[in-house]
PDB file of C-alpha atoms and ligand atoms in Angstrom:
ATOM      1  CA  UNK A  28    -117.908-146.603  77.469  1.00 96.00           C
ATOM      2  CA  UNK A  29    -115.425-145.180  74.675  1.00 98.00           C
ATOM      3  CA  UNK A  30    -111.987-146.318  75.070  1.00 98.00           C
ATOM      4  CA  UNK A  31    -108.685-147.528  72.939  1.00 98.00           C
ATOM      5  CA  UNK A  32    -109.533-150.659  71.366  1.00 98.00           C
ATOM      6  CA  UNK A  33    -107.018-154.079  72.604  1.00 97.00           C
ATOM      7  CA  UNK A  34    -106.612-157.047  70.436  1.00 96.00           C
ATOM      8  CA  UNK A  35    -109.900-159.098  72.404  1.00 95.00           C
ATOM      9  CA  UNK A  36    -111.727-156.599  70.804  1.00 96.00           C
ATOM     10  CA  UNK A  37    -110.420-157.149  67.044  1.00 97.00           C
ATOM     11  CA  UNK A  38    -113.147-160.497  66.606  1.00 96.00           C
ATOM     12  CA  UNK A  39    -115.680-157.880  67.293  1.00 96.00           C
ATOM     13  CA  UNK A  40    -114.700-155.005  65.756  1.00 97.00           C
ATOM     14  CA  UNK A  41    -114.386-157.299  62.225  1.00 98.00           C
ATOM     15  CA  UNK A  42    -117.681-158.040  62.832  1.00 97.00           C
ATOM     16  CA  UNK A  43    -119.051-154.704  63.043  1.00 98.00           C
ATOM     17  CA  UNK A  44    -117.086-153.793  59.840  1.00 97.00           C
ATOM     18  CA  UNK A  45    -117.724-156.785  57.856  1.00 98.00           C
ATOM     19  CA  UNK A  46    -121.779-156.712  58.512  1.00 97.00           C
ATOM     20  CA  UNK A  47    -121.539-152.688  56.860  1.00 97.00           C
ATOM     21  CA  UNK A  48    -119.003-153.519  54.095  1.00 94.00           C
ATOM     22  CA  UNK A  49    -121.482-156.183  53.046  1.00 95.00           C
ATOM     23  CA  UNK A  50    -123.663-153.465  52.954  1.00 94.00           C
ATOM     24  CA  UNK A  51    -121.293-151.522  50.792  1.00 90.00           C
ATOM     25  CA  UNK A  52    -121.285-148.796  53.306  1.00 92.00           C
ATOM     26  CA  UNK A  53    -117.156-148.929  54.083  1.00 92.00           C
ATOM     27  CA  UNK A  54    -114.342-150.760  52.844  1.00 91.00           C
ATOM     28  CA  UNK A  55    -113.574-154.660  54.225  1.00 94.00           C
ATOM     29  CA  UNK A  56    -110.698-154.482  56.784  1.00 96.00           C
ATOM     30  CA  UNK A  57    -109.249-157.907  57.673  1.00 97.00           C
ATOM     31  CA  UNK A  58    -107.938-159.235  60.995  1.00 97.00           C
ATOM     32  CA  UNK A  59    -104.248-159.331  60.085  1.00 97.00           C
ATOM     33  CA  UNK A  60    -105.105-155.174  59.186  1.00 97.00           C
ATOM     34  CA  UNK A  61    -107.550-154.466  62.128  1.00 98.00           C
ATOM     35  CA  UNK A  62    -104.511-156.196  64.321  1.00 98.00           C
ATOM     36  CA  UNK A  63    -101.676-153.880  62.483  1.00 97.00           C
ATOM     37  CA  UNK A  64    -103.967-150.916  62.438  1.00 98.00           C
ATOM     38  CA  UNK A  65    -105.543-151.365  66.199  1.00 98.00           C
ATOM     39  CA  UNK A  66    -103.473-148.248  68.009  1.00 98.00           C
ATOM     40  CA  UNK A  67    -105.863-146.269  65.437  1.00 98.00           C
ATOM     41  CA  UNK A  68    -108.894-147.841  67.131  1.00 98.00           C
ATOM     42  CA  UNK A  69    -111.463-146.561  69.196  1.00 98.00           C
ATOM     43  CA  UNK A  70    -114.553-148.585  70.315  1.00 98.00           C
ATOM     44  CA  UNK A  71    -117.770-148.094  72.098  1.00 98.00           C
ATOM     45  CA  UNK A  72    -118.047-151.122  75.063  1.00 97.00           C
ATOM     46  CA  UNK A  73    -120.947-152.171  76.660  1.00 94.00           C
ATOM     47  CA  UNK A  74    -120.330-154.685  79.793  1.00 88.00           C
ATOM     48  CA  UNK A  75    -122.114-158.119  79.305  1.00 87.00           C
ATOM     49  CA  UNK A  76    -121.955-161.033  81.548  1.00 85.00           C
ATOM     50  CA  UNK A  77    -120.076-162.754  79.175  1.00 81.00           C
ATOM     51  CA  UNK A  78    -117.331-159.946  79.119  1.00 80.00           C
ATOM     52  CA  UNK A  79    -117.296-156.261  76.687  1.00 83.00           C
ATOM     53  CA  UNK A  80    -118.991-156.194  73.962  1.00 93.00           C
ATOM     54  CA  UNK A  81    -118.054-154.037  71.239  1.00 97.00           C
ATOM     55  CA  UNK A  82    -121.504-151.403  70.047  1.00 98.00           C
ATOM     56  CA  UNK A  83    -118.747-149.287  68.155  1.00 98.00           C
ATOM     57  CA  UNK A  84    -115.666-148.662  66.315  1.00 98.00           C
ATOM     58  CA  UNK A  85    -114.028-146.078  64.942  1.00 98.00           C
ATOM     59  CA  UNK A  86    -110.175-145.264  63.517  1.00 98.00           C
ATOM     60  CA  UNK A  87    -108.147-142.008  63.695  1.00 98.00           C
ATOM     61  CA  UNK A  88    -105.196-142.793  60.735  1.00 96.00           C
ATOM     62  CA  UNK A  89    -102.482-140.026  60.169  1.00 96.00           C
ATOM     63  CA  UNK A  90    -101.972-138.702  56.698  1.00 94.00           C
ATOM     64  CA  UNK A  91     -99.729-136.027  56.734  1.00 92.00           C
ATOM     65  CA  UNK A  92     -97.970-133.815  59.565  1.00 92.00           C
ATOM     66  CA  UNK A  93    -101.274-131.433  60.083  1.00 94.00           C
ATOM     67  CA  UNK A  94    -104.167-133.969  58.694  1.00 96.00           C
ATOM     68  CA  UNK A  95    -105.643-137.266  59.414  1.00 97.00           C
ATOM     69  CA  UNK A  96    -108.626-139.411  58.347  1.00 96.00           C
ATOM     70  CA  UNK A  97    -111.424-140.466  60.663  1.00 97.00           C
ATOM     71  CA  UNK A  98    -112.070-144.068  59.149  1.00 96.00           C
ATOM     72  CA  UNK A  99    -113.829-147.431  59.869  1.00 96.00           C
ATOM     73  CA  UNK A 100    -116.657-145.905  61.676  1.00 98.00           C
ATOM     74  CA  UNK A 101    -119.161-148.568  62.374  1.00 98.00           C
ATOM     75  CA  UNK A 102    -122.101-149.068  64.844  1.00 98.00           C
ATOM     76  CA  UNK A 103    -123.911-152.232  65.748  1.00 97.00           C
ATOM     77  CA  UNK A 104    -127.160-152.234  63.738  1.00 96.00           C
ATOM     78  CA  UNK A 105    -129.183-152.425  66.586  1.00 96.00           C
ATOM     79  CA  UNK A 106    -127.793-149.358  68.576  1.00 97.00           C
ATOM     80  CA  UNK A 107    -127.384-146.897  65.726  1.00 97.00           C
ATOM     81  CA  UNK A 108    -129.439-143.567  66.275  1.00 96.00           C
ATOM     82  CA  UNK A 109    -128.093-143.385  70.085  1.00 97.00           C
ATOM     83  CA  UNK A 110    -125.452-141.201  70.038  1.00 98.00           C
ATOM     84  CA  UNK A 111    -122.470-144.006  69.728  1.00 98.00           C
ATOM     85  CA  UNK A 112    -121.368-142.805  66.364  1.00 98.00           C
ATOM     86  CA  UNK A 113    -120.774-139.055  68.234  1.00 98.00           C
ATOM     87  CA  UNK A 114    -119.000-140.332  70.858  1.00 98.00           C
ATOM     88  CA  UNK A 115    -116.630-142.621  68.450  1.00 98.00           C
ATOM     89  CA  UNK A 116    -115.840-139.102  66.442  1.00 98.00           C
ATOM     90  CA  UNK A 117    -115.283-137.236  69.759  1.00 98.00           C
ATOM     91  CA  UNK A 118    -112.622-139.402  70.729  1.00 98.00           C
ATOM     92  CA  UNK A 119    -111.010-139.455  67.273  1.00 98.00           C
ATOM     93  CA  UNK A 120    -111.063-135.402  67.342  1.00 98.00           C
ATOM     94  CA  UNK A 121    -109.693-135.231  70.922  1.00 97.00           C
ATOM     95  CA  UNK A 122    -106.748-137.567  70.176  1.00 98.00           C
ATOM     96  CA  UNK A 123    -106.515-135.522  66.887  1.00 98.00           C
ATOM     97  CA  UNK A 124    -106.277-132.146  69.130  1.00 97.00           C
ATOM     98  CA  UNK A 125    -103.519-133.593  71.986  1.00 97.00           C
ATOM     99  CA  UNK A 126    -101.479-135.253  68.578  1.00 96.00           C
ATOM    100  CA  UNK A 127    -101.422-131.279  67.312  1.00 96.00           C
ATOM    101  CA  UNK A 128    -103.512-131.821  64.285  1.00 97.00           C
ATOM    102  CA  UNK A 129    -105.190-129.225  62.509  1.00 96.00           C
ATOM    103  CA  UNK A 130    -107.823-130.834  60.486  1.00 97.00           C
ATOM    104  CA  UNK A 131    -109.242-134.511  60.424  1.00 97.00           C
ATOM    105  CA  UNK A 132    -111.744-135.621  57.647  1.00 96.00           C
ATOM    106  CA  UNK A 133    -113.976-138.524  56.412  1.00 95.00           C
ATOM    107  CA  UNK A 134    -114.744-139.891  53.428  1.00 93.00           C
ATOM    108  CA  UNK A 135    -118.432-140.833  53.432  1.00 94.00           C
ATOM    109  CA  UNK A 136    -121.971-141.069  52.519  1.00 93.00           C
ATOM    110  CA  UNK A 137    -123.492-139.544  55.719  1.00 95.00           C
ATOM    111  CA  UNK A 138    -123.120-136.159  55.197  1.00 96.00           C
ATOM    112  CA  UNK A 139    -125.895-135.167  57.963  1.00 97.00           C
ATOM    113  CA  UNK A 140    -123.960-137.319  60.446  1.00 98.00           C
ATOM    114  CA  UNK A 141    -121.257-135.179  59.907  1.00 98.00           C
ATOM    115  CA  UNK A 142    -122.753-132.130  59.402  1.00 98.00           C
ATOM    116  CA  UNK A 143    -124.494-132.582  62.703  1.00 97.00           C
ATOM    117  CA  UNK A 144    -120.558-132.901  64.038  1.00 97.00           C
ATOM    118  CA  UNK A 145    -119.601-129.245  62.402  1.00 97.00           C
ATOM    119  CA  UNK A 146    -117.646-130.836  59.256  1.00 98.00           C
ATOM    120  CA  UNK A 147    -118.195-128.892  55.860  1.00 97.00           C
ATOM    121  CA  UNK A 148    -117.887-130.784  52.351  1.00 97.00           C
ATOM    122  CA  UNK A 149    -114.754-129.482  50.651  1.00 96.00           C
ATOM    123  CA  UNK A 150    -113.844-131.129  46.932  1.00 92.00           C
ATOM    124  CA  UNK A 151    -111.815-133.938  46.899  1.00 86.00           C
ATOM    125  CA  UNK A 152    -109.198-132.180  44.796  1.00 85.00           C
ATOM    126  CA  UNK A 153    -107.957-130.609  47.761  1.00 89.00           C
ATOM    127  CA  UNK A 154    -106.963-133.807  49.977  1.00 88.00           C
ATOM    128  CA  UNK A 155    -103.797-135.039  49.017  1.00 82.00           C
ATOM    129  CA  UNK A 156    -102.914-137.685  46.858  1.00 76.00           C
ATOM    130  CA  UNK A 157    -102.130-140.528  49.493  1.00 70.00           C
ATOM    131  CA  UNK A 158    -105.791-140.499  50.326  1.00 73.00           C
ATOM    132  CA  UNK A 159    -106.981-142.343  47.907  1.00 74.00           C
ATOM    133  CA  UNK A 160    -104.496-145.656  48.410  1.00 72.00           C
ATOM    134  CA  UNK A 161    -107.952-147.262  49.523  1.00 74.00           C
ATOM    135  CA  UNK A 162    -109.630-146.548  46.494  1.00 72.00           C
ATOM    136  CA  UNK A 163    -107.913-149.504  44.593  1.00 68.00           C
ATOM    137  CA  UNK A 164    -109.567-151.960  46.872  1.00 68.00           C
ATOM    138  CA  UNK A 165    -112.743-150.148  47.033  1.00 72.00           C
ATOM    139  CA  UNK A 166    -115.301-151.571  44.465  1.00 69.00           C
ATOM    140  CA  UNK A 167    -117.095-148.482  43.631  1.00 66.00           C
ATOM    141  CA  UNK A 168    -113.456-147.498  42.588  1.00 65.00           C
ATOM    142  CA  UNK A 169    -114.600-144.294  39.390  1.00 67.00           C
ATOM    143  CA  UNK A 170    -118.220-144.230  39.789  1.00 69.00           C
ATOM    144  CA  UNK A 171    -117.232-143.801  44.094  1.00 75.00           C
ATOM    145  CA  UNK A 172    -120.387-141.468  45.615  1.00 82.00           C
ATOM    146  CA  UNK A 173    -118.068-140.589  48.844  1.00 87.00           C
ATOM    147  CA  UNK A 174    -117.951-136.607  49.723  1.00 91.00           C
ATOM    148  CA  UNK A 175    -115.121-135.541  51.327  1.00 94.00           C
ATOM    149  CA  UNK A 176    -116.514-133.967  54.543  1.00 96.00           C
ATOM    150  CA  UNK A 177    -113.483-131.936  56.745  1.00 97.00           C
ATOM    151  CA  UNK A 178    -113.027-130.190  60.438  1.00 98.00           C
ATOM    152  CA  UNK A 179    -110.639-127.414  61.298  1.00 97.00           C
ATOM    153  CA  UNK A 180    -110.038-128.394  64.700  1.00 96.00           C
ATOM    154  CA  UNK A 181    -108.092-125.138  65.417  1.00 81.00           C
ATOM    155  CA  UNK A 182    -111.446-123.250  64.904  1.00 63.00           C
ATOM    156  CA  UNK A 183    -114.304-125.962  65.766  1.00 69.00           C
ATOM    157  CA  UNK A 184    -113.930-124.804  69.575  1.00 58.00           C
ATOM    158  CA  UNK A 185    -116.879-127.083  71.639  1.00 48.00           C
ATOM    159  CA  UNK A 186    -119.390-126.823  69.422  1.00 47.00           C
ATOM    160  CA  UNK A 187    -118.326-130.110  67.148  1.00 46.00           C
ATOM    161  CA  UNK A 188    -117.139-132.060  70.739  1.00 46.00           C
TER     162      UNK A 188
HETATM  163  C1  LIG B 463    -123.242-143.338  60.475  1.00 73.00           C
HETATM  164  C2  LIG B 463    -123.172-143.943  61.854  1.00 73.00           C
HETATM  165  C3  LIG B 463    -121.733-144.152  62.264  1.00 73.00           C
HETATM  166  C4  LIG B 463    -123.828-142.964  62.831  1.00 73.00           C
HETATM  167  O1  LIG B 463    -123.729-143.474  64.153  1.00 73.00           O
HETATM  168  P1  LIG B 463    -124.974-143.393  65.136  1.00 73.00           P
HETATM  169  O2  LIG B 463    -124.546-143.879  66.463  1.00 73.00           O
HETATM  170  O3  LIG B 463    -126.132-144.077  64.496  1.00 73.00           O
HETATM  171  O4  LIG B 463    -125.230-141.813  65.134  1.00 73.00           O
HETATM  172  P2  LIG B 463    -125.556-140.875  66.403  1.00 73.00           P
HETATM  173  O5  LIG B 463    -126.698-141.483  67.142  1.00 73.00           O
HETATM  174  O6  LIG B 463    -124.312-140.598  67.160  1.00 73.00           O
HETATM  175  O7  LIG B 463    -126.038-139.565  65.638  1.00 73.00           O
HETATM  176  C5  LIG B 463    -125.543-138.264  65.891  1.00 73.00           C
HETATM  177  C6  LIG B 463    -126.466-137.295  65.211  1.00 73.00           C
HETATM  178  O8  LIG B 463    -126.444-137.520  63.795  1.00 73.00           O
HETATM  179  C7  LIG B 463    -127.753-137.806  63.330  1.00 73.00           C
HETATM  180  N1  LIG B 463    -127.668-138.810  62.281  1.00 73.00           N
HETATM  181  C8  LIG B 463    -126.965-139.970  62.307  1.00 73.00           C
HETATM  182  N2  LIG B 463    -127.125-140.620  61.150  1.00 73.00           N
HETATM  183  C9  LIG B 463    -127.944-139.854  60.388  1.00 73.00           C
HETATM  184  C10 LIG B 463    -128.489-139.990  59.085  1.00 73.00           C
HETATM  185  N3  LIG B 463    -128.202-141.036  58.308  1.00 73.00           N
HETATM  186  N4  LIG B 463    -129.306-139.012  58.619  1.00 73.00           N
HETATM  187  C11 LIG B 463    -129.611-137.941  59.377  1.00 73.00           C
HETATM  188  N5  LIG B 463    -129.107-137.759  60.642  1.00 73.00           N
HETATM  189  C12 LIG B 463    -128.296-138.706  61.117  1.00 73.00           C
HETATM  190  C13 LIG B 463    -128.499-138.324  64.537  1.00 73.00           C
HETATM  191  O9  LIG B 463    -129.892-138.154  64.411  1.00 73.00           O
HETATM  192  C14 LIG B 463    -127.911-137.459  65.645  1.00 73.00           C
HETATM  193  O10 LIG B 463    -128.527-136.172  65.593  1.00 73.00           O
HETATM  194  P3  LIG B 463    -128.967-135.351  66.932  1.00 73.00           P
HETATM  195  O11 LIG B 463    -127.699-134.763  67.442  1.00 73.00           O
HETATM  196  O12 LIG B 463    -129.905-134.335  66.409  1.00 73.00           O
HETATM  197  O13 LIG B 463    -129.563-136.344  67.864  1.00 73.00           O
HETATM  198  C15 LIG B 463    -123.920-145.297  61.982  1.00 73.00           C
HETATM  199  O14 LIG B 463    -125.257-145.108  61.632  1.00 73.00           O
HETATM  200  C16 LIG B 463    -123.316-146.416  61.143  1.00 73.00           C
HETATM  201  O15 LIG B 463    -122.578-147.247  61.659  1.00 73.00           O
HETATM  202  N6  LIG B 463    -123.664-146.457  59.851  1.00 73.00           N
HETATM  203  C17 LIG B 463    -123.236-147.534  58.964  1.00 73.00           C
HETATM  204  C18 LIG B 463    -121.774-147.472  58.648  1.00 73.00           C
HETATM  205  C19 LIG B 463    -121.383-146.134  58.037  1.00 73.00           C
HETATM  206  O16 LIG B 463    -121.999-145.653  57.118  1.00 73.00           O
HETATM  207  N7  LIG B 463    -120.313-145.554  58.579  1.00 73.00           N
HETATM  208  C20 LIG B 463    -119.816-144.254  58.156  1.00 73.00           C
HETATM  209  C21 LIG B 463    -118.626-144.402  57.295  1.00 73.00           C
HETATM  210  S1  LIG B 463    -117.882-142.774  57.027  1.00 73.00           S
END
């Protein structure tokens, strides 16, 4: 089940991150941010006996009045490939659409993810400056390999959702 994340879910969520940061596949959030940041959150639940457990998260930050970043996206190891990530970005672009956005984008290094989701590669150039605040904690930092991958939302229609 995809829903808004709450603050139980924050110990899980920094797990999920953590294992793919170490992995140098995204950027190391902390608890103190994950708490600040969690009405960005999204995650995937899957009820255990022991209470949800978090498969997925994903975060919708605003940028700008018409653009925001999809960020954070992480699946548990063992259920990538199952149509979690999809479902993550789906909810990001729906709460994009009701906020009035017109475009959302990712930074990233799965371009076929995203391609499968209807985003096209555009040059970093043309995302404004505030972007890149990340980039000073980001080790890659001038030899970064991200593409900048971005969705019209006022054209996707249902194809990308
Ligand atoms: C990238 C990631 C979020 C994708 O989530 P996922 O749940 O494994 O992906 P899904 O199962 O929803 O895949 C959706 C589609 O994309 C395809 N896809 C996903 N990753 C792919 C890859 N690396 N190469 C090619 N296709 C890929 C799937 O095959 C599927 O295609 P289909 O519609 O033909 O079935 C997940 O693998 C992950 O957490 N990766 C590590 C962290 C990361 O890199 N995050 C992205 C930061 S921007």
């Amino acid at each position: 089940m995809i829903r808004n994340a709450i603050m139980a879910d924050v110990p899980e969520m920094h797990r999920l991150i953590t294992h793919h940061a170490e992995l140098n596949r995204m950027l190391f959030r902390s608890h103190a941010d994950l708490y600040e940041h969690l009405r960005d959150f999204f995650v995937c639940v899957e009820a255990t006996g022991g209470g949800p457990r978090v498969l997925g998260c994903v975060a919708l930050e605003l940028v700008w009045r018409d653009l925001a970043e999809i960020k954070s996206l992480a699946v548990d190891e063992e259920h990538r490939g199952r149509g979690i990530g999809r479902q993550l970005v789906r909810a990001t672009l729906d709460e994009a659409r009701r906020l009035g956005l017109a475009r959302v984008f990712a930074l990233t290094r799965e371009r076929p993810f995203f391609d499968k989701l209807g985003f096209r590669v555009v040059a970093k150039e043309t995302l404004p400056h505030k972007v890149w605040t990340d980039c000073v904690r980001c080790p890659l930092q001038e030899h970064c390999d991200e593409i900048a991958m971005v969705l019209d939302l006022e054209n996707s229609g249902d194809s990308s959702t």
